[in-house]
């Protein structure tokens, strides 16, 4: 199992790398860097807290649900989908409030981020587990 400090490192790197990609990408599409950056930082804080809580919960549930702590492709897909679904529930009302748009418009805006982060979280978690592998218990 991962330590709390490892989970903190995981969450911080996840958000920093994702924020850089999103802010750069949206600024290239003509959005004002300041607005994109402000919303990005707010969402990064929300997502960092959610990432820490969700990944800690997912790792704790793996032995109970799957009888293993080794993540297969299916486990990683389920982890990514669960993370993004939970984040949508949290961020749609925030996005609607911050941008003063309807919940429907906020949902549509958020879906673009979901598509990016769905793939990004899968790739990031796979790379993170490769760079920082979980120590296997001695037999």
C-alpha positions as a LaTeX table, in Angstrom:
\begin{tabular}{lrrr}
\hline
Residue & $x$ (\AA) & $y$ (\AA) & $z$ (\AA) \\
\hline
Unk1 & 0.00 & 0.00 & 0.00 \\
Unk2 & 1.09 & 3.58 & $-0.59$ \\
Unk3 & 2.05 & 5.89 & 2.25 \\
Unk4 & 0.33 & 9.19 & 2.91 \\
Unk5 & 3.43 & 11.13 & 1.82 \\
Unk6 & 3.52 & 9.12 & $-1.42$ \\
Unk7 & $-0.15$ & 9.92 & $-2.04$ \\
Unk8 & 0.54 & 13.62 & $-1.43$ \\
Unk9 & 3.41 & 13.54 & $-3.96$ \\
Unk10 & 1.16 & 11.67 & $-6.39$ \\
Unk11 & $-1.63$ & 14.26 & $-6.10$ \\
Unk12 & 0.66 & 17.29 & $-6.37$ \\
Unk13 & 2.49 & 16.02 & $-9.46$ \\
Unk14 & $-0.81$ & 14.98 & $-11.05$ \\
Unk15 & $-2.29$ & 18.46 & $-10.67$ \\
Unk16 & 0.82 & 20.43 & $-11.60$ \\
Unk17 & 1.40 & 18.51 & $-14.83$ \\
Unk18 & $-2.30$ & 18.56 & $-15.73$ \\
Unk19 & $-2.58$ & 22.29 & $-15.01$ \\
Unk20 & 0.37 & 23.13 & $-17.24$ \\
Unk21 & $-1.08$ & 21.09 & $-20.12$ \\
Unk22 & $-4.61$ & 22.54 & $-19.76$ \\
Unk23 & $-3.55$ & 26.18 & $-19.34$ \\
Unk24 & $-1.17$ & 25.96 & $-22.29$ \\
Unk25 & $-3.71$ & 24.15 & $-24.46$ \\
Unk26 & $-6.61$ & 26.50 & $-23.75$ \\
Unk27 & $-4.45$ & 29.59 & $-24.16$ \\
Unk28 & $-3.50$ & 28.29 & $-27.62$ \\
Unk29 & $-7.23$ & 28.18 & $-28.44$ \\
Unk30 & $-7.62$ & 31.89 & $-27.70$ \\
Unk31 & $-8.78$ & 31.90 & $-24.09$ \\
Unk32 & $-7.25$ & 34.58 & $-21.87$ \\
Unk33 & $-4.36$ & 33.14 & $-19.94$ \\
Unk34 & $-5.39$ & 34.87 & $-16.70$ \\
Unk35 & $-8.94$ & 33.50 & $-16.75$ \\
Unk36 & $-7.82$ & 30.02 & $-17.73$ \\
Unk37 & $-5.12$ & 30.08 & $-15.07$ \\
Unk38 & $-7.49$ & 31.23 & $-12.30$ \\
Unk39 & $-10.13$ & 28.60 & $-13.07$ \\
Unk40 & $-7.36$ & 26.04 & $-13.54$ \\
Unk41 & $-5.86$ & 26.77 & $-10.12$ \\
Unk42 & $-9.29$ & 26.60 & $-8.44$ \\
Unk43 & $-10.04$ & 23.29 & $-10.14$ \\
Unk44 & $-6.56$ & 22.00 & $-9.33$ \\
Unk45 & $-7.16$ & 22.61 & $-5.64$ \\
Unk46 & $-10.52$ & 20.85 & $-5.83$ \\
Unk47 & $-9.08$ & 18.00 & $-7.91$ \\
Unk48 & $-6.01$ & 17.63 & $-5.68$ \\
Unk49 & $-8.15$ & 17.10 & $-2.61$ \\
Unk50 & $-10.48$ & 14.76 & $-4.54$ \\
Unk51 & $-7.52$ & 12.86 & $-6.04$ \\
Unk52 & $-6.01$ & 12.27 & $-2.61$ \\
Unk53 & $-9.29$ & 11.12 & $-1.07$ \\
Unk54 & $-10.40$ & 9.00 & $-4.05$ \\
Unk55 & $-7.05$ & 7.25 & $-4.67$ \\
Unk56 & $-6.64$ & 6.48 & $-0.97$ \\
Unk57 & $-10.16$ & 5.01 & $-0.96$ \\
Unk58 & $-9.60$ & 3.09 & $-4.23$ \\
Unk59 & $-6.34$ & 1.57 & $-2.96$ \\
Unk60 & $-8.01$ & 0.58 & 0.31 \\
Unk61 & $-10.91$ & $-1.04$ & $-1.55$ \\
Unk62 & $-8.78$ & $-3.01$ & $-4.05$ \\
Unk63 & $-8.10$ & $-5.96$ & $-1.70$ \\
Unk64 & $-11.78$ & $-6.12$ & $-0.71$ \\
Unk65 & $-13.26$ & $-5.74$ & $-4.18$ \\
Unk66 & $-10.63$ & $-7.41$ & $-6.35$ \\
Unk67 & $-8.66$ & $-9.57$ & $-3.86$ \\
Unk68 & $-5.40$ & $-7.95$ & $-5.02$ \\
Unk69 & $-3.44$ & $-4.71$ & $-4.83$ \\
Unk70 & $-1.92$ & $-5.21$ & $-8.30$ \\
Unk71 & $-3.72$ & $-3.00$ & $-10.81$ \\
Unk72 & $-4.65$ & $-4.53$ & $-14.15$ \\
Unk73 & $-5.79$ & $-2.52$ & $-17.15$ \\
Unk74 & $-9.41$ & $-3.01$ & $-16.01$ \\
Unk75 & $-8.58$ & $-1.71$ & $-12.51$ \\
Unk76 & $-6.89$ & 1.37 & $-13.99$ \\
Unk77 & $-9.87$ & 2.04 & $-16.28$ \\
Unk78 & $-12.29$ & 1.71 & $-13.35$ \\
Unk79 & $-10.10$ & 3.97 & $-11.21$ \\
Unk80 & $-10.00$ & 6.64 & $-13.93$ \\
Unk81 & $-13.74$ & 6.53 & $-14.64$ \\
Unk82 & $-14.62$ & 6.67 & $-10.93$ \\
Unk83 & $-12.26$ & 9.57 & $-10.34$ \\
Unk84 & $-13.67$ & 11.61 & $-13.24$ \\
Unk85 & $-17.31$ & 10.87 & $-12.38$ \\
Unk86 & $-16.80$ & 12.03 & $-8.81$ \\
Unk87 & $-14.94$ & 15.11 & $-9.96$ \\
Unk88 & $-17.80$ & 16.05 & $-12.32$ \\
Unk89 & $-20.28$ & 15.96 & $-9.45$ \\
Unk90 & $-18.05$ & 18.36 & $-7.54$ \\
Unk91 & $-16.94$ & 20.72 & $-10.34$ \\
Unk92 & $-20.10$ & 21.31 & $-12.39$ \\
Unk93 & $-21.78$ & 23.51 & $-9.74$ \\
Unk94 & $-18.48$ & 25.33 & $-9.11$ \\
Unk95 & $-17.93$ & 25.96 & $-12.82$ \\
Unk96 & $-21.51$ & 27.22 & $-13.22$ \\
Unk97 & $-21.07$ & 29.60 & $-10.29$ \\
Unk98 & $-17.60$ & 30.91 & $-11.23$ \\
Unk99 & $-18.43$ & 31.46 & $-14.91$ \\
Unk100 & $-22.06$ & 32.48 & $-14.25$ \\
Unk101 & $-23.45$ & 29.90 & $-16.68$ \\
Unk102 & $-26.23$ & 27.33 & $-16.39$ \\
Unk103 & $-25.57$ & 23.87 & $-15.02$ \\
Unk104 & $-26.13$ & 22.51 & $-18.54$ \\
Unk105 & $-23.49$ & 24.86 & $-19.99$ \\
Unk106 & $-21.14$ & 23.99 & $-17.14$ \\
Unk107 & $-21.65$ & 20.29 & $-17.89$ \\
Unk108 & $-20.76$ & 20.81 & $-21.54$ \\
Unk109 & $-17.68$ & 22.83 & $-20.65$ \\
Unk110 & $-16.61$ & 20.26 & $-18.09$ \\
Unk111 & $-16.98$ & 17.37 & $-20.53$ \\
Unk112 & $-14.04$ & 18.68 & $-22.56$ \\
Unk113 & $-11.91$ & 18.59 & $-19.44$ \\
Unk114 & $-13.21$ & 15.12 & $-18.60$ \\
Unk115 & $-12.14$ & 13.72 & $-21.94$ \\
Unk116 & $-8.64$ & 15.10 & $-21.46$ \\
Unk117 & $-8.33$ & 14.04 & $-17.81$ \\
Unk118 & $-9.79$ & 10.58 & $-18.43$ \\
Unk119 & $-6.86$ & 9.73 & $-20.67$ \\
Unk120 & $-4.39$ & 11.81 & $-18.69$ \\
Unk121 & $-5.25$ & 10.13 & $-15.36$ \\
Unk122 & $-4.89$ & 6.66 & $-16.89$ \\
Unk123 & $-1.49$ & 7.49 & $-18.40$ \\
Unk124 & $-0.31$ & 9.44 & $-15.35$ \\
Unk125 & $-1.22$ & 6.68 & $-12.86$ \\
Unk126 & 0.42 & 4.03 & $-15.02$ \\
Unk127 & 3.62 & 6.11 & $-15.30$ \\
Unk128 & 3.55 & 6.98 & $-11.60$ \\
Unk129 & 3.27 & 3.31 & $-10.63$ \\
Unk130 & 6.20 & 2.54 & $-12.95$ \\
Unk131 & 8.41 & 5.35 & $-11.59$ \\
Unk132 & 7.34 & 4.86 & $-7.94$ \\
Unk133 & 6.37 & 1.17 & $-7.64$ \\
Unk134 & 4.52 & $-0.10$ & $-4.59$ \\
Unk135 & 6.82 & $-2.22$ & $-2.44$ \\
Unk136 & 5.69 & $-5.82$ & $-2.48$ \\
Unk137 & 5.36 & $-7.49$ & 0.92 \\
Unk138 & 7.98 & $-10.14$ & 1.69 \\
Unk139 & 6.70 & $-13.71$ & 1.49 \\
\hline
\end{tabular}
